[in-house]
Every structure is written in C-alpha cells, then in structure tokens.
Coordinates of C-alpha atoms in Angstrom, one line a residue:
X1 CA 0.0 0.0 0.0
X2 CA 1.3 3.5 -0.9
X3 CA 1.5 5.9 2.1
X4 CA 2.6 9.5 2.5
X5 CA 4.5 10.1 5.7
X6 CA 5.5 13.3 7.5
X7 CA 8.3 12.6 9.9
X8 CA 8.6 15.5 12.3
X9 CA 7.5 17.2 15.5
X10 CA 4.0 17.6 16.8
X11 CA 2.4 21.0 17.4
X12 CA 5.0 22.9 15.4
X13 CA 4.0 25.4 12.6
X14 CA 5.7 23.1 10.1
X15 CA 3.4 20.3 11.1
X16 CA 0.2 22.4 11.6
X17 CA 0.4 24.1 8.2
X18 CA 1.5 21.0 6.2
X19 CA -1.6 19.3 7.7
X20 CA -3.7 22.3 6.7
X21 CA -2.4 22.1 3.1
X22 CA -3.0 18.3 3.1
X23 CA -6.6 18.7 4.3
X24 CA -7.4 21.4 1.7
X25 CA -5.9 19.3 -1.1
X26 CA -7.4 16.0 0.0
X27 CA -4.1 14.2 0.8
X28 CA -4.3 11.5 3.5
X29 CA -1.0 11.1 5.3
X30 CA 0.6 9.4 8.3
X31 CA 2.4 11.6 10.9
X32 CA 5.3 10.1 12.8
X33 CA 7.2 11.9 15.5
X34 CA 10.9 11.4 15.6
X35 CA 10.8 9.4 18.8
X36 CA 8.1 7.1 17.5
X37 CA 10.1 6.4 14.4
X38 CA 13.3 5.7 16.4
X39 CA 11.4 3.3 18.5
X40 CA 9.1 1.5 16.0
X41 CA 10.4 2.4 12.5
X42 CA 8.1 3.0 9.5
X43 CA 4.9 0.9 8.8
X44 CA 5.7 -2.6 7.4
X45 CA 4.4 -3.7 4.1
X46 CA 4.0 -0.2 2.7
X47 CA 5.6 1.8 -0.1
X48 CA 6.3 5.2 1.3
X49 CA 6.8 8.9 0.2
X50 CA 8.5 10.6 3.2
X51 CA 8.9 14.3 4.0
X52 CA 11.6 14.8 6.7
X53 CA 11.2 17.8 9.0
X54 CA 14.2 18.9 11.1
X55 CA 14.4 18.4 14.8
X56 CA 13.4 21.2 17.2
X57 CA 16.2 23.0 19.0
X58 CA 15.0 23.9 22.6
X59 CA 18.4 24.3 24.4
X60 CA 19.4 27.8 23.6
X61 CA 23.1 27.2 24.1
X62 CA 25.1 27.2 20.9
X63 CA 27.1 24.1 21.9
X64 CA 23.7 22.3 22.2
X65 CA 23.0 23.1 18.5
X66 CA 26.2 21.2 17.6
X67 CA 25.0 18.2 19.6
X68 CA 21.5 18.4 18.0
X69 CA 23.0 18.5 14.4
X70 CA 25.2 15.5 15.2
X71 CA 22.2 13.5 16.4
X72 CA 20.2 14.6 13.4
X73 CA 23.0 13.4 11.1
X74 CA 22.9 10.0 12.8
X75 CA 19.1 9.8 12.1
X76 CA 19.6 10.8 8.5
X77 CA 22.2 8.0 8.0
X78 CA 19.6 5.5 9.5
X79 CA 16.9 6.9 7.1
X80 CA 19.1 6.2 4.1
X81 CA 18.8 2.5 4.9
X82 CA 15.0 2.4 5.1
X83 CA 14.1 -0.1 2.3
X84 CA 10.4 0.7 2.5
X85 CA 10.9 4.3 1.4
X86 CA 10.6 4.7 -2.4
X87 CA 10.5 8.5 -2.4
X88 CA 11.8 11.3 -0.2
X89 CA 10.8 14.9 -0.7
X90 CA 14.5 15.6 0.0
X91 CA 16.7 12.5 0.3
X92 CA 18.6 12.1 3.6
X93 CA 21.9 12.1 1.9
X94 CA 21.1 15.5 0.3
X95 CA 20.0 16.9 3.6
X96 CA 23.3 15.8 5.1
X97 CA 25.3 17.4 2.3
X98 CA 23.4 20.7 2.8
X99 CA 24.0 20.7 6.5
X100 CA 27.7 20.9 5.6
X101 CA 27.7 24.7 4.9
X102 CA 31.4 24.7 3.8
X103 CA 30.9 21.7 1.4
X104 CA 27.7 23.2 0.0
X105 CA 29.4 26.5 -0.9
X106 CA 32.3 24.7 -2.5
X107 CA 29.9 22.6 -4.6
X108 CA 28.1 25.8 -5.8
X109 CA 31.4 27.5 -6.5
X110 CA 32.6 24.5 -8.6
X111 CA 29.4 24.7 -10.6
X112 CA 30.3 28.3 -11.5
X113 CA 27.7 30.0 -9.3
X114 CA 28.4 33.3 -7.6
X115 CA 28.7 32.9 -3.8
X116 CA 29.9 35.0 -0.9
X117 CA 33.7 34.8 -0.6
X118 CA 35.1 32.6 2.2
X119 CA 38.2 33.5 4.2
X120 CA 39.1 29.8 4.3
X121 CA 39.3 27.2 7.0
X122 CA 41.4 26.9 10.1
X123 CA 40.1 30.1 11.8
X124 CA 39.7 28.8 15.4
X125 CA 40.2 31.9 17.5
X126 CA 40.3 35.7 17.3
X127 CA 44.1 35.8 16.7
X128 CA 43.7 33.6 13.6
X129 CA 40.7 35.6 12.4
X130 CA 42.5 39.0 12.7
X131 CA 45.6 37.6 11.0
X132 CA 43.5 36.2 8.1
X133 CA 41.6 39.4 7.7
X134 CA 44.8 41.5 7.5
X135 CA 46.4 39.0 5.0
X136 CA 43.3 39.1 2.7
X137 CA 42.6 42.8 3.3
X138 CA 39.1 42.0 4.2
X139 CA 38.1 44.1 7.2
X140 CA 34.4 43.3 7.4
X141 CA 33.2 39.7 7.8
X142 CA 30.2 37.5 8.8
X143 CA 30.9 34.7 11.2
X144 CA 28.4 31.8 11.3
X145 CA 28.5 28.6 13.3
X146 CA 28.7 25.6 11.0
X147 CA 25.7 24.1 12.8
X148 CA 23.8 27.3 12.9
X149 CA 20.1 27.6 12.5
X150 CA 18.2 30.8 11.8
X151 CA 20.3 33.6 13.3
X152 CA 21.8 31.5 16.1
X153 CA 25.4 32.8 16.6
X154 CA 25.5 34.8 13.3
X155 CA 27.9 37.7 13.9
X156 CA 28.9 40.7 11.8
X157 CA 32.4 41.9 12.7
X158 CA 34.4 45.0 11.5
X159 CA 38.0 45.7 12.2
X160 CA 40.3 48.7 11.6
X161 CA 44.0 47.6 11.9
X162 CA 45.4 51.1 11.9
X163 CA 43.3 52.3 14.8
X164 CA 42.5 48.9 16.5
X165 CA 38.8 49.9 16.5
X166 CA 36.4 47.0 16.4
X167 CA 32.6 46.4 16.3
X168 CA 30.7 43.2 16.5
X169 CA 26.9 42.7 16.0
X170 CA 25.5 39.4 17.2
X171 CA 22.4 37.7 18.6
X172 CA 24.7 35.5 20.7
X173 CA 25.9 36.4 24.2
X174 CA 27.5 34.9 27.2
X175 CA 25.1 33.1 29.5
X176 CA 25.5 35.2 32.6
X177 CA 23.3 32.7 34.6
X178 CA 26.2 30.2 34.3
X179 CA 28.5 32.5 36.3
X180 CA 28.8 31.4 40.0
X181 CA 30.8 32.7 42.9
X182 CA 33.0 29.6 43.0
X183 CA 34.0 29.9 39.4
X184 CA 37.5 31.1 38.7
X185 CA 38.0 34.5 37.0
X186 CA 39.3 32.6 33.9
X187 CA 36.0 30.8 33.5
X188 CA 34.2 31.7 30.3
X189 CA 30.4 31.1 30.3
X190 CA 28.8 29.4 27.3
X191 CA 27.2 31.3 24.5
X192 CA 23.4 31.4 24.2
X193 CA 21.1 32.6 21.5
X194 CA 19.3 35.7 22.7
X195 CA 17.1 36.2 19.6
X196 CA 17.9 39.9 19.5
X197 CA 20.9 41.8 18.1
X198 CA 23.6 43.1 20.5
X199 CA 26.4 45.6 19.6
X200 CA 29.8 45.2 21.2
X201 CA 32.5 47.8 20.8
X202 CA 35.1 47.1 23.5
X203 CA 38.0 45.3 21.9
X204 CA 38.8 43.0 24.9
X205 CA 35.2 42.0 25.2
X206 CA 35.0 41.4 21.4
X207 CA 38.1 39.2 21.3
X208 CA 36.8 37.1 24.3
X209 CA 33.5 36.7 22.5
X210 CA 35.1 35.7 19.2
X211 CA 37.3 33.2 20.9
X212 CA 34.2 31.4 22.3
X213 CA 32.3 31.7 19.1
X214 CA 35.0 30.4 16.8
X215 CA 35.8 27.5 19.1
X216 CA 32.4 26.0 18.2
X217 CA 33.4 25.7 14.5
X218 CA 32.5 28.5 12.2
X219 CA 32.6 29.7 8.6
X220 CA 33.9 33.2 8.0
X221 CA 32.9 35.1 4.9
X222 CA 33.3 38.6 3.4
X223 CA 30.7 41.1 4.5
X224 CA 29.3 42.7 1.3
X225 CA 27.4 46.0 1.3
X226 CA 23.8 44.9 0.5
X227 CA 21.3 46.6 -1.7
X228 CA 18.9 49.0 0.1
X229 CA 15.2 49.9 -0.2
X230 CA 13.6 52.8 1.6
X231 CA 16.4 53.2 4.1
X232 CA 16.7 49.4 4.8
X233 CA 19.4 47.0 3.6
X234 CA 18.1 43.7 2.5
X235 CA 18.8 40.3 1.2
X236 CA 16.4 37.7 -0.3
X237 CA 15.0 34.3 0.8
X238 CA 14.0 32.2 -2.2
X239 CA 12.1 28.9 -1.9
X240 CA 12.6 26.7 -4.9
X241 CA 10.5 23.6 -5.5
X242 CA 10.6 21.2 -8.5
X243 CA 13.4 23.3 -9.9
X244 CA 11.4 26.5 -10.1
X245 CA 11.1 29.6 -7.9
X246 CA 8.0 29.2 -5.7
X247 CA 8.4 32.2 -3.3
X248 CA 10.8 35.2 -3.1
X249 CA 10.9 37.3 0.1
X250 CA 13.0 40.3 0.9
X251 CA 14.3 40.6 4.4
X252 CA 14.8 44.2 5.4
X253 CA 16.9 45.4 8.3
X254 CA 18.4 48.6 9.8
X255 CA 21.3 46.4 11.1
X256 CA 23.7 44.0 9.3
X257 CA 21.8 40.8 10.2
X258 CA 18.6 40.4 8.2
X259 CA 17.3 37.1 9.6
X260 CA 13.6 37.3 10.3
X261 CA 14.0 35.6 13.6
X262 CA 15.3 39.0 14.9
X263 CA 12.1 40.9 14.2
X264 CA 13.3 42.3 10.9
X265 CA 10.9 43.4 8.2
X266 CA 9.7 40.9 5.5
X267 CA 8.6 42.3 2.2
X268 CA 7.2 40.7 -0.9
X269 CA 10.1 40.9 -3.3
X270 CA 7.9 42.2 -6.1
X271 CA 7.6 45.5 -4.2
X272 CA 11.3 46.0 -4.8
X273 CA 10.6 46.6 -8.5
X274 CA 13.9 44.8 -9.4
X275 CA 14.9 45.1 -13.1
X276 CA 13.7 42.1 -15.1
X277 CA 17.2 41.0 -15.9
X278 CA 18.0 40.8 -12.2
X279 CA 14.9 38.8 -11.5
X280 CA 15.7 36.4 -14.4
X281 CA 19.2 36.0 -13.1
X282 CA 17.9 35.1 -9.6
X283 CA 15.6 32.5 -11.0
X284 CA 18.3 30.9 -13.1
X285 CA 20.7 31.0 -10.1
X286 CA 18.2 29.1 -8.0
X287 CA 17.5 26.6 -10.7
X288 CA 21.2 25.9 -11.2
X289 CA 21.9 25.7 -7.4
X290 CA 19.2 23.0 -7.0
X291 CA 20.6 21.1 -10.0
X292 CA 23.8 20.7 -7.9
X293 CA 21.8 18.3 -5.7
X294 CA 20.0 15.6 -7.7
X295 CA 16.8 14.5 -5.9
X296 CA 16.4 17.9 -4.1
X297 CA 12.7 18.9 -4.6
X298 CA 12.5 21.8 -2.0
X299 CA 15.2 24.2 -1.0
X300 CA 15.5 27.6 0.7
X301 CA 18.3 29.8 -0.8
X302 CA 19.5 33.1 0.8
X303 CA 20.7 35.5 -1.8
X304 CA 22.3 39.0 -1.4
X305 CA 22.2 41.7 -4.1
X306 CA 25.4 43.8 -4.0
X307 CA 24.8 47.5 -3.4
X308 CA 24.9 49.4 -6.7
X309 CA 25.3 46.6 -9.2
X310 CA 22.5 44.3 -7.8
X311 CA 24.8 41.4 -8.6
X312 CA 23.3 38.3 -6.8
X313 CA 25.4 36.0 -4.7
X314 CA 24.3 32.9 -2.8
X315 CA 24.8 33.3 0.9
X316 CA 23.5 29.9 2.0
X317 CA 21.4 27.0 0.9
X318 CA 19.1 25.0 3.1
X319 CA 17.4 21.7 2.4
X320 CA 14.6 22.5 4.9
X321 CA 14.0 26.3 4.4
X322 CA 10.4 25.9 3.5
X323 CA 8.8 27.6 6.5
X324 CA 8.0 31.2 5.8
X325 CA 5.3 32.9 8.0
X326 CA 4.5 35.3 5.1
X327 CA 3.4 32.2 3.1
X328 CA 1.7 30.0 5.7
X329 CA -0.4 32.9 7.0
X330 CA -1.4 33.8 3.5
X331 CA -1.9 31.2 0.7
X332 CA 0.3 28.5 2.3
X333 CA 1.4 27.8 -1.3
X334 CA 4.8 26.3 -0.4
X335 CA 3.3 23.4 1.6
X336 CA 0.4 23.1 -0.9
X337 CA 2.9 22.5 -3.7
X338 CA 4.6 19.8 -1.7
X339 CA 1.2 18.2 -1.0
X340 CA 0.4 18.2 -4.7
X341 CA 3.6 16.4 -5.5
X342 CA 2.9 13.8 -2.9
X343 CA -0.8 13.4 -4.0
X344 CA 0.3 12.9 -7.6
X345 CA 2.6 10.1 -6.5
X346 CA -0.1 8.5 -4.4
X347 CA -2.8 8.7 -7.1
X348 CA -0.9 8.1 -10.3
X349 CA 1.4 5.4 -9.2
X350 CA 4.3 6.9 -11.2
X351 CA 7.7 8.2 -10.2
X352 CA 8.3 11.9 -9.7

C-alpha cells in the first residue's frame, strides 16, 4: 500500500500548516514523531513517500546546537537504509550534504555559481581571524557557526587595523546565569542565542566573545554591502521547488543581520521593483543551485544583491528552508505545492 508520511515534530508550525495544506488538497498522510520512528520504524508492508522535517532546538546554548545536528546526522544516516521508502521529498543524503555549509558553498562554486567569498578554513580563534583578515585585506566579515540555525550565533564583525577599533553585532551572548561565585576568574560562560541583536565595541570584550564563538566551529565570509530599499538594507530568501522559484521574500533590516528571527521586516520581493534581468538571473541562479543536488525537490536559498550593481550572490542553501510565515499565514502555497507532489505520486502510481 502506498502511504505518504510526514516525519517531524507535533504542534510545530511546520506540522500544523503542512496538515492544513494536506486537508485542503485531500491528501491522507501518516504523521510520525521522531521518537516514535526511532522506537518503531516505518509501517511494514507499505511503499512510502516521506517528508523529513528537522528536529526542534530547545536548548538555547550554541554548543547544544552542535549536539543536535550531530544527532540529526545519525538519524539521516539511518533513514538512508530504510528499504520501504521509495521517495523522499528531499533525500537524507542530500539533507546531510546541505548541513555541511562549507561543502555546499564549495559545490556551488565548482558549478560556477556566484557565492559569498570565504576566508578559508582553520580560523579557530580571534588571533587567527584578525591575521587572516589582514592578509586578505578583508576588514568586514560575517561569522556563522557551521551548525547554525536561523540567526543563532550569526555575527557581523568590523576591524580597523590602523586604529585597533572593532565592532561586533550578534544575537549570541555569554550566559550570565552560568557565572557562579565559586568559578575562577578565567571561566568563560557558554554562549546562548538571545534572539535579539547586540552591539559590542570594547576590543577586549569582542576578542573574548570571538574566541568562544570560533571555538564552536564557524565559517567566515566577506561582509558585502547589500542593496537597500527605503532606508533598509536587504537580502532575499528564495524557496525553490521542483526546480522553479515558488516564493521570493525580501528581508529588510536597519542592522547588518537580516534574519527574520530577529524581528526584521519581511517584504514581498515584487515590491522592490527589481529590473527584469536581475529577477531572471535570480531564478536561473536558484535553478542551477538546485541542480547541484539531484533529488532535491525543495530548498531555501539566501541571496544577497550587491549594493549598486545588484549582482546576486548565494549566501546559504538550506534543504529545509520551506517555513515562511509570510506564506503560511497567506496562501500556504509552499506546503500546498509539496502536498500536490505527494498526491500525484499517491494517485498516479508513477515516479516523480
């Protein structure tokens, strides 16, 4: 018997709005929580089409995110071996490859796609970071934990070697609750995600913060001046499904970090009135990025447009970037498109 399965987490917006789309489109499906699947596996004697939703991060400590991603990778490896699954919305192997932010950017670069420039590997502390920035003459960078989710740990950093002046902007901060009287003065509390942007200008404080952040494992990239609209800088979140652009959202911010988790301003990208050639380039860029990963049916792609030229560059690619509040609270088209793909498989008996 053919069965559509959503493997995920109960009472999340992902589950609620996928279920809403399934109900509106007449798609019966089986919901399995992660723990239930780990304990019992998939139904026997069924041919399955499975959508995998990511685990929920509830810890708040950035080191906990590393642990969560490691556990998720283990689950994905196990899912690869599930013989009863004939189709995945996004295959486990592809999701694992997209979790590797450095490897993903390298794959896109090798395909000839424009990406944000990396400062390379081996940057494990503030000393190494400053040295690399001086050598490459790149004085403004973004630092992102390799296991990052949303804006967790994302930090914008500027440095002036001649004056020694620095500034860092981040939603991460030291967990002051971890400081106890019996701790030594050398104790450095863990970093937590505060979900709001902080500005740090004291060099000693910044270097201490960067040492903790970089010790978690990070990628460091050039900070490009972004295009602006009505006094806000912005980048774009594209959701591509079946190789075509389904949704394009501008993320506007007065600060350097545009993630919508930080109460920034979403805007339908059509209101930017971008030149037609820029829009066409973005669509082709997304199509080619998805082609780098055979079997990938749904992807979220973050794109910046350089200030002035509007040249697009891929910031990041996510195999599970399909949750956009601006869509689910409106037409819910992204999940509806997924449901239609699954319903076609269920009813027609053909491969997708």
